[in-house]
Amino acid sequence: MTDEIRDLIDRLSGEHGLAEPEYAALVAGMDDEASARLGELAVAVRRAIYGDAVFTRGLIEISNICKNDCLYCGIRRSNANARRYRLTAEEILACADEGHALGFRTFVLQGGEDGFFTDEALCGIVSALKRRHEDCAVTLSMGERSRESYERLHDAGADRYLLRHETADPAHYASLHPKAMSFENRMRCLWDLREIGYQVGCGFMVGSPGQTPATLARDLKFIETFKPDMCGIGPFIPHHDTPFRDRPAGTLEQTLALLSIIRLIHPPVLLPATTTLGTIHPMGRELGILAGANVVMPNLSPVSVRRQYELYDNKICTGEESAQCRHCLDARMRRIGYRLVVDRGDILKKNAF
Ligand code: SAM
């Protein structure tokens, strides 16, 4: 680690922010020693806020039907090889019932932008979920919608919304998405969600095609400014039926360093160690926690459809029942000195453990 990088890490840790060119220099100058130092600092601040608790969210993948055509995504509209499915309201509620019995207190409903899920349809599911499980938070991750739609869903009981910004660089955004999608609309959605009163999650893929230290610096500056309640980052992994099939996957090392940096930028942020991290390395999720993450999101979708929600190749945990996933993660966290908690897992601003 050079003196310049050591200095940037110290300043980031003390001031929770850097200038955009400094973020770019930090990303470009990363090595094992710098990454280890970032990890130590990130774990210390996370521990001061959340102790050894790791929050869980039960992920229910409600549909892989999507009107969008994002160049990186395996469920993009033009992938004619994708076998499409949509869960019924009853199936979604049954997944949540099973999850509740297993100790999940947050359910994340995620899916492609499937026109079947009108406001009326989705509000009905959200309010039924909240009625059945009053002690739970409901998170939606259903893509870009109108402000009015977000308001109706919030009124129906949705607490949180995950919408990765994907990249904070407009030209990079345009290279990852078809013309019909716009950076401005993605950002409009995030700010609307915040104003309406959701706990909001943004995020991006690490190593997406065309990403550079300069585009990452924009992502980090955006996170520093927006201060999301959650931030989902995980490596890009190519899918064989997309235009990016031959692009290299994002790396474990860079993802871990960025997790630590994001923890230092915004100490209370809810930061998942993602399934993609577990896909590129057998200990990826554990290493994510040890770099500063504090959330895991095991799958509660019916095993019969799990393989079909194929955003990228070689996704893990597609053959296991929900209970197996929960117990496996529980054991993985205990082995590294952490514990999964039965809790909604809201963002905490001070030491509550
Ligand atoms: N449609 C919703 C949306 O746009 O936010 C939610 C579903 S979308 C498939 C969820 C996330 O998966 C995206 O935000 C993207 O970052 C991630 N993703 C898609 N393809 C991926 C890939 N090949 N590798 C890693 N992550 C991917």
Coordinates of N, CA, C and O and ligand atoms in Angstrom, one line a residue, residues 63 65-66 68 70-76 109-114 140-144 161-166 173 177 181 186 203-206 209 232-239 242 244 250 276 309-313, ligand 1:
S63 N -41.6 -13.5 -10.2 CA -41.8 -13.7 -11.6 C -40.5 -13.4 -12.4 O -39.7 -12.6 -12.0
I65 N -40.8 -12.9 -15.7 CA -41.2 -12.2 -16.9 C -40.9 -10.8 -16.8 O -41.1 -10.1 -15.8
C66 N -40.2 -10.3 -17.9 CA -39.7 -8.9 -17.8 C -39.9 -8.2 -19.2 O -39.5 -8.8 -20.2
N68 N -38.2 -5.5 -19.8 CA -37.0 -4.8 -20.1 C -36.0 -5.7 -20.8 O -36.1 -6.9 -20.8
C70 N -32.3 -5.4 -20.4 CA -30.9 -5.0 -19.9 C -29.9 -6.0 -20.4 O -30.1 -7.2 -20.4
L71 N -28.8 -5.5 -20.9 CA -27.9 -6.3 -21.7 C -27.2 -7.4 -20.8 O -26.7 -8.4 -21.3
Y72 N -27.1 -7.2 -19.5 CA -26.4 -8.1 -18.6 C -27.3 -9.3 -18.1 O -26.8 -10.2 -17.5
C73 N -28.6 -9.1 -18.2 CA -29.5 -9.9 -17.4 C -30.1 -11.1 -18.1 O -30.7 -11.0 -19.2
G74 N -30.1 -12.3 -17.4 CA -30.5 -13.6 -18.0 C -32.0 -13.6 -18.3 O -32.5 -14.4 -19.0
I75 N -32.8 -12.8 -17.5 CA -34.3 -12.8 -17.8 C -34.7 -11.7 -18.7 O -35.9 -11.3 -18.7
R76 N -33.8 -11.1 -19.4 CA -34.1 -10.0 -20.3 C -35.2 -10.5 -21.4 O -35.2 -11.7 -21.7
L109 N -40.0 -9.2 -2.1 CA -40.6 -9.7 -3.3 C -39.9 -9.1 -4.5 O -39.9 -7.9 -4.7
Q110 N -39.2 -9.9 -5.2 CA -38.4 -9.4 -6.4 C -38.9 -10.1 -7.6 O -39.3 -11.2 -7.6
G111 N -38.8 -9.3 -8.7 CA -39.2 -9.9 -10.0 C -38.8 -9.0 -11.2 O -38.4 -7.9 -11.0
G112 N -39.0 -9.6 -12.4 CA -38.9 -8.8 -13.6 C -40.0 -7.8 -13.6 O -40.9 -7.8 -12.8
E113 N -40.0 -6.9 -14.6 CA -41.1 -5.9 -14.7 C -42.2 -6.6 -15.5 O -42.2 -6.5 -16.8
D114 N -43.0 -7.2 -14.8 CA -44.1 -8.1 -15.3 C -45.4 -7.4 -15.2 O -45.9 -7.1 -14.1
L140 N -40.1 -4.4 -1.5 CA -40.4 -4.7 -2.9 C -39.1 -4.4 -3.8 O -38.4 -3.5 -3.5
S141 N -38.9 -5.2 -4.8 CA -37.8 -5.0 -5.7 C -38.4 -5.4 -7.1 O -38.1 -6.5 -7.6
M142 N -39.3 -4.5 -7.6 CA -40.1 -4.8 -8.8 C -39.8 -3.8 -9.9 O -40.6 -3.6 -10.8
G143 N -38.7 -3.1 -9.8 CA -38.3 -2.2 -10.9 C -38.9 -0.8 -10.9 O -39.4 -0.4 -9.8
E144 N -38.8 -0.2 -12.0 CA -39.2 1.2 -12.2 C -40.7 1.3 -12.4 O -41.3 0.6 -13.2
Y161 N -37.9 -0.5 -0.5 CA -37.8 -0.7 -1.9 C -36.4 -0.8 -2.3 O -35.6 0.1 -2.0
L162 N -36.1 -1.9 -3.0 CA -34.7 -2.1 -3.5 C -34.7 -1.8 -5.0 O -35.4 -2.4 -5.8
L163 N -33.9 -0.8 -5.4 CA -33.8 -0.5 -6.9 C -32.3 -0.1 -7.1 O -31.9 1.0 -6.8
R164 N -31.5 -1.1 -7.5 CA -30.1 -0.7 -7.8 C -30.0 0.4 -8.8 O -30.7 0.3 -9.8
H165 N -29.2 1.4 -8.6 CA -29.1 2.4 -9.6 C -28.2 1.9 -10.8 O -28.3 2.4 -11.8
E166 N -27.5 0.8 -10.6 CA -26.7 0.0 -11.6 C -25.4 0.7 -11.9 O -24.4 0.1 -12.0
Y173 N -24.4 3.9 -17.9 CA -25.7 3.4 -17.8 C -26.3 3.0 -19.2 O -26.8 2.0 -19.5
H177 N -27.8 -0.7 -21.0 CA -29.3 -0.8 -21.1 C -29.7 -0.4 -22.5 O -29.1 0.4 -23.2
M181 N -34.6 2.6 -21.9 CA -34.4 2.8 -20.4 C -33.5 4.0 -20.2 O -32.6 4.2 -21.0
R186 N -34.3 6.1 -13.7 CA -33.9 5.3 -12.6 C -33.7 6.2 -11.3 O -34.1 5.9 -10.3
G203 N -27.7 0.4 -5.5 CA -26.6 -0.5 -5.6 C -26.2 -0.8 -7.0 O -26.7 -0.2 -8.0
F204 N -25.2 -1.6 -7.2 CA -24.6 -1.8 -8.5 C -23.8 -3.1 -8.6 O -23.6 -3.7 -7.6
M205 N -23.6 -3.6 -9.8 CA -22.8 -4.8 -10.0 C -21.3 -4.4 -10.0 O -21.0 -3.4 -10.7
V206 N -20.5 -5.2 -9.4 CA -19.0 -4.9 -9.5 C -18.4 -5.6 -10.7 O -18.6 -6.8 -10.8
P209 N -19.5 -4.7 -17.5 CA -18.8 -4.3 -18.6 C -18.7 -2.8 -18.8 O -19.7 -2.1 -18.7
G232 N -27.1 -2.7 -2.3 CA -26.8 -4.1 -2.8 C -25.7 -4.0 -3.8 O -25.9 -3.5 -4.9
I233 N -24.6 -4.6 -3.4 CA -23.5 -4.7 -4.5 C -23.1 -6.2 -4.5 O -23.0 -6.9 -3.5
G234 N -22.8 -6.7 -5.7 CA -22.3 -8.0 -5.9 C -21.7 -8.1 -7.2 O -21.9 -7.2 -8.1
P235 N -20.8 -9.1 -7.5 CA -20.1 -9.2 -8.8 C -21.1 -9.4 -9.9 O -22.1 -10.1 -9.8
F236 N -20.8 -8.7 -11.1 CA -21.4 -9.1 -12.3 C -21.0 -10.5 -12.7 O -19.8 -10.9 -12.5
I237 N -21.9 -11.4 -13.1 CA -21.6 -12.7 -13.6 C -22.2 -12.9 -14.9 O -23.5 -12.7 -15.0
P238 N -21.5 -13.3 -16.0 CA -22.1 -13.3 -17.3 C -23.2 -14.5 -17.3 O -23.1 -15.5 -16.6
H239 N -24.2 -14.2 -18.2 CA -25.2 -15.2 -18.5 C -25.0 -15.6 -19.9 O -24.9 -14.8 -20.8
T242 N -27.0 -13.9 -23.0 CA -27.0 -12.4 -23.1 C -25.9 -11.9 -24.0 O -24.9 -12.6 -24.2
F244 N -23.6 -10.1 -23.1 CA -22.4 -10.0 -22.3 C -21.8 -11.4 -21.9 O -21.1 -11.5 -20.9
G250 N -17.1 -10.0 -12.4 CA -16.4 -9.2 -11.4 C -15.7 -10.1 -10.4 O -15.9 -11.3 -10.3
T276 N -24.6 -13.7 -5.4 CA -23.6 -13.6 -6.4 C -22.2 -13.8 -5.8 O -21.3 -14.5 -6.4
Y309 N -35.2 -18.5 -12.3 CA -34.9 -17.1 -12.0 C -33.4 -17.0 -12.2 O -32.6 -16.8 -11.2
E310 N -33.0 -17.1 -13.4 CA -31.6 -17.2 -13.7 C -31.0 -15.9 -14.3 O -31.1 -15.7 -15.5
L311 N -30.6 -15.0 -13.4 CA -30.1 -13.7 -13.9 C -28.7 -13.9 -14.5 O -28.2 -13.1 -15.3
Y312 N -28.0 -14.9 -14.0 CA -26.5 -15.2 -14.3 C -26.3 -16.7 -14.2 O -27.1 -17.4 -13.6
D313 N -25.1 -17.1 -14.7 CA -24.9 -18.6 -14.8 C -24.4 -19.1 -13.4 O -23.8 -18.3 -12.6
Ligands
SAM1 N1 -36.5 -5.8 -12.1 C1 -36.0 -5.3 -10.8 C2 -35.0 -4.2 -11.0 O1 -34.7 -3.8 -12.1 O2 -34.6 -3.7 -10.0 C3 -35.5 -6.4 -9.9 C4 -34.9 -7.6 -10.6 S1 -33.3 -7.3 -11.3 C5 -33.1 -8.9 -12.1 C6 -32.3 -7.4 -9.8 C7 -30.8 -7.1 -10.0 O3 -30.1 -8.2 -10.5 C8 -30.4 -6.0 -10.9 O4 -30.6 -4.8 -10.2 C9 -29.0 -6.3 -11.3 O5 -28.0 -5.5 -10.6 C10 -28.8 -7.8 -10.9 N2 -28.3 -8.6 -12.0 C11 -28.9 -8.8 -13.2 N3 -28.2 -9.5 -14.0 C12 -27.0 -9.8 -13.3 C13 -25.8 -10.5 -13.7 N4 -25.6 -11.0 -14.9 N5 -24.9 -10.6 -12.7 C14 -25.1 -10.0 -11.5 N6 -26.2 -9.4 -11.1 C15 -27.1 -9.2 -12.1

